[in-house]
Amino acid sequence: MNIVDIAKMAGVSSAAVSRYFNNGHLSEKKQEAIRRVVEETGYRPSVQAQTLRTKKTKMIGVVVPKVASASIGKIVEGILSILNESEYQMLLAVTQNNPQKEVEYLSAFHERQVDGVILVATVFTAAHRRVLKELPVPVVIVGQYLSGYCCVFHDDYHASYDLTKLFFEKGRKKLGYLSALQKDKAVGAARYKGFCDAVRDMGCADLVGNTVTAAFTVASGYEKTGELLAKCAGMDGLICATDTMAAGAMQYLQEHHIAVPDTMLVAGQGDSDMARVTAPPLITVHYSYEKSGVLAVQMLMELLLHEECVTKEVKLGYRIVEL
Amino acid sequence: MNIVDIAKMAGVSSAAVSRYFNNGHLSEKKQEAIRRVVEETGYRPSVQAQTLRTKKTKMIGVVVPKVASASIGKIVEGILSILNESEYQMLLAVTQNNPQKEVEYLSAFHERQVDGVILVATVFTAAHRRVLKELPVPVVIVGQYLSGYCCVFHDDYHASYDLTKLFFEKGRKKLGYLSALQKDKAVGAARYKGFCDAVRDMGCADLVGNTVTAAFTVASGYEKTGELLAKCAGMDGLICATDTMAAGAMQYLQEHHIAVPDTMLVAGQGDSDMARVTAPPLITVHYSYEKSGVLAVQMLMELLLHEECVTKEVKLGYRIVEL
DNA sequence: CCGCTATGTGTTATCGGTTTCATATACGCC
DNA sequence: GGCGTATATGAAACCGATAACACATAGCGG
């Protein structure tokens, strides 16, 4: 069943059928004739043929570092909640934190001729910039700031800063910080810098070195908490780059009979479910992950429609959560 | 840059270039000539045009109820880990637990002419069966058993049965069960039935009624635990259909100063990170979610290659986890 | 009543490949 | 040498839509 068959059955030309589906000018009479045939046959135009001719795939490509993660899961759900209402579909690629793959998938999307790309990024290398520059379609970056590109990101720095200040307000003096890799500019560098600047502003510049870097897993949080405690005697507050790490820290503290919050106050960041099920619950920071996904698609849609977008950078707020 | 341009530059026909990319018979000389031109120009055949002609999109559609969920996230990662190594791409749709949407997306995939579909399902309605029957491409179902279809699922029943038995072995007598909706045959019905049969086999058939149904959230687990405790006085063990619910239960118990595990032993199912960060950790069941995703894609690939698949149903094992 | 624009409609080229078909050449064998 | 078979190759049809173009008709102002 192709457009020509339908045209014959309705006694019109194939162009008329095409116009029927694309809001072209068409007399009432023919519209009715075509509608009847379409209903009878259940005919739907071939997406492939349309794509070949129009160069529009109605697909957007989304690249994420992983998907089994609370924060990224929320971003993806935000993206899909908007896409669901549109005629667009989503191609998803997961890089498993491999920057090489990130570049590969962007190229694959290029070949597939997706109409646009959303990149949930962690680090940027020269290779990234090169591939991004060559992409002939609009891109929106989520979670990181990259100069010259449309991006939606979080105020990691101030959130971390405020969180650290809060620890001082609660009377904690000897803070430690469990960090993510510095090459991750947002979750790694910015959050750590917030901690550093806050302790400096409080006149405790010596705390800046009270840090250890962990991976984004509970197990790593557990292990690195041990290292941090060994390194910094007398710690009474622990701030972590993510809730996952903080949950690992809680495990460690409990096993080693260090009382939370009496002896040690613990905070994570991300406001995940996990932060609420430890005992006691973590102090944490709510970043609007789902919202960032939503905004990213909306920006992308604007780019797709108008070829340009006034708001190029969106920094989202945060909220400290104490249960 | 299309195939004709390349052909001209290499001094051959467009058919020769097509054969070059499709392992057709071609003389060394021409192969070399084409290779040079392709390298110089960076030419890549248009996926759209290929698709139009061959009817193969090299895309598979994946439908999931949600993505910000530990178990489903793992399934999706399993799927992608295999897809990454192939030339296939993944179209992802999220139904937000709306069976209506499930049907919609299957149709959308149909139109997009994906080569195959993986359906991570929760419930099956008559509408599901109808749409599935009309799908002209292979389908693999994950997480549920559906007669007549290729499916990969878990032994929910025996896992839940064994878990319940374990509670008796640990000397618990008055058990309660926090269930999922019964129309979810796997997580809802099968797990509950495992509980029921186990308590009956232990001569405690009266416990069968000690149940309340909760949603897949921490908050719901919290709330329904209250209801369950009000309903069943003297409970000393609580088994939940999922870790998420169980984490909510832990919250409730802690707030109401009910000692875990002394007064109340608590178990979840799913072996998520969340089960390991409550204090104390939950008893839980490990289902191989990632593996189920992997197997599903592998079955689908087999179906794509041979049009048929010998192993139609795969039931995966489980392992009870006590930390 | 003429010419101009606006609208409706069909014809046909086009998007960029793959595949069929016909033809050409080389090879092996009787 | 003749014939069957295997391999190499290009011309052209084809996949199923859209869009440029041509043309017809209608409405309208002068």
Short mmCIF file of C-alpha atoms (C1' of nucleotides) in Angstrom, two decimals, chain B residues 14-32 34, chain C residues 18-21, chain D residues 7-10:
data_model
loop_
_atom_site.label_atom_id
_atom_site.label_comp_id
_atom_site.label_asym_id
_atom_site.label_seq_id
_atom_site.Cartn_x
_atom_site.Cartn_y
_atom_site.Cartn_z
CA SER B 14 26.91 3.49 -9.06
CA ALA B 15 26.11 -0.21 -8.86
CA ALA B 16 29.81 -0.90 -8.39
CA VAL B 17 29.96 1.49 -5.45
CA SER B 18 26.92 -0.14 -3.94
CA ARG B 19 28.59 -3.53 -4.34
CA TYR B 20 31.73 -2.18 -2.75
CA PHE B 21 29.78 -1.51 0.43
CA ASN B 22 27.78 -4.73 0.29
CA ASN B 23 30.35 -7.42 -0.40
CA GLY B 24 29.32 -7.87 -3.98
CA HIS B 25 31.74 -9.23 -6.57
CA LEU B 26 34.11 -6.54 -7.64
CA SER B 27 37.55 -6.59 -9.26
CA GLU B 28 40.56 -5.63 -7.18
CA LYS B 29 41.18 -2.69 -9.42
CA LYS B 30 37.77 -1.12 -8.95
CA GLN B 31 37.76 -1.85 -5.26
CA GLU B 32 40.97 0.07 -4.94
CA ILE B 34 36.54 3.22 -4.93
"C1'" DT C 18 19.73 -1.49 -3.97
"C1'" DT C 19 18.62 -5.00 -7.07
"C1'" DT C 20 17.26 -7.10 -11.33
"C1'" DC C 21 18.46 -7.88 -15.78
"C1'" DT D 7 32.42 -13.61 -12.52
"C1'" DA D 8 32.42 -8.61 -13.62
"C1'" DT D 9 29.86 -4.71 -14.89
"C1'" DG D 10 26.61 -1.04 -16.17
#
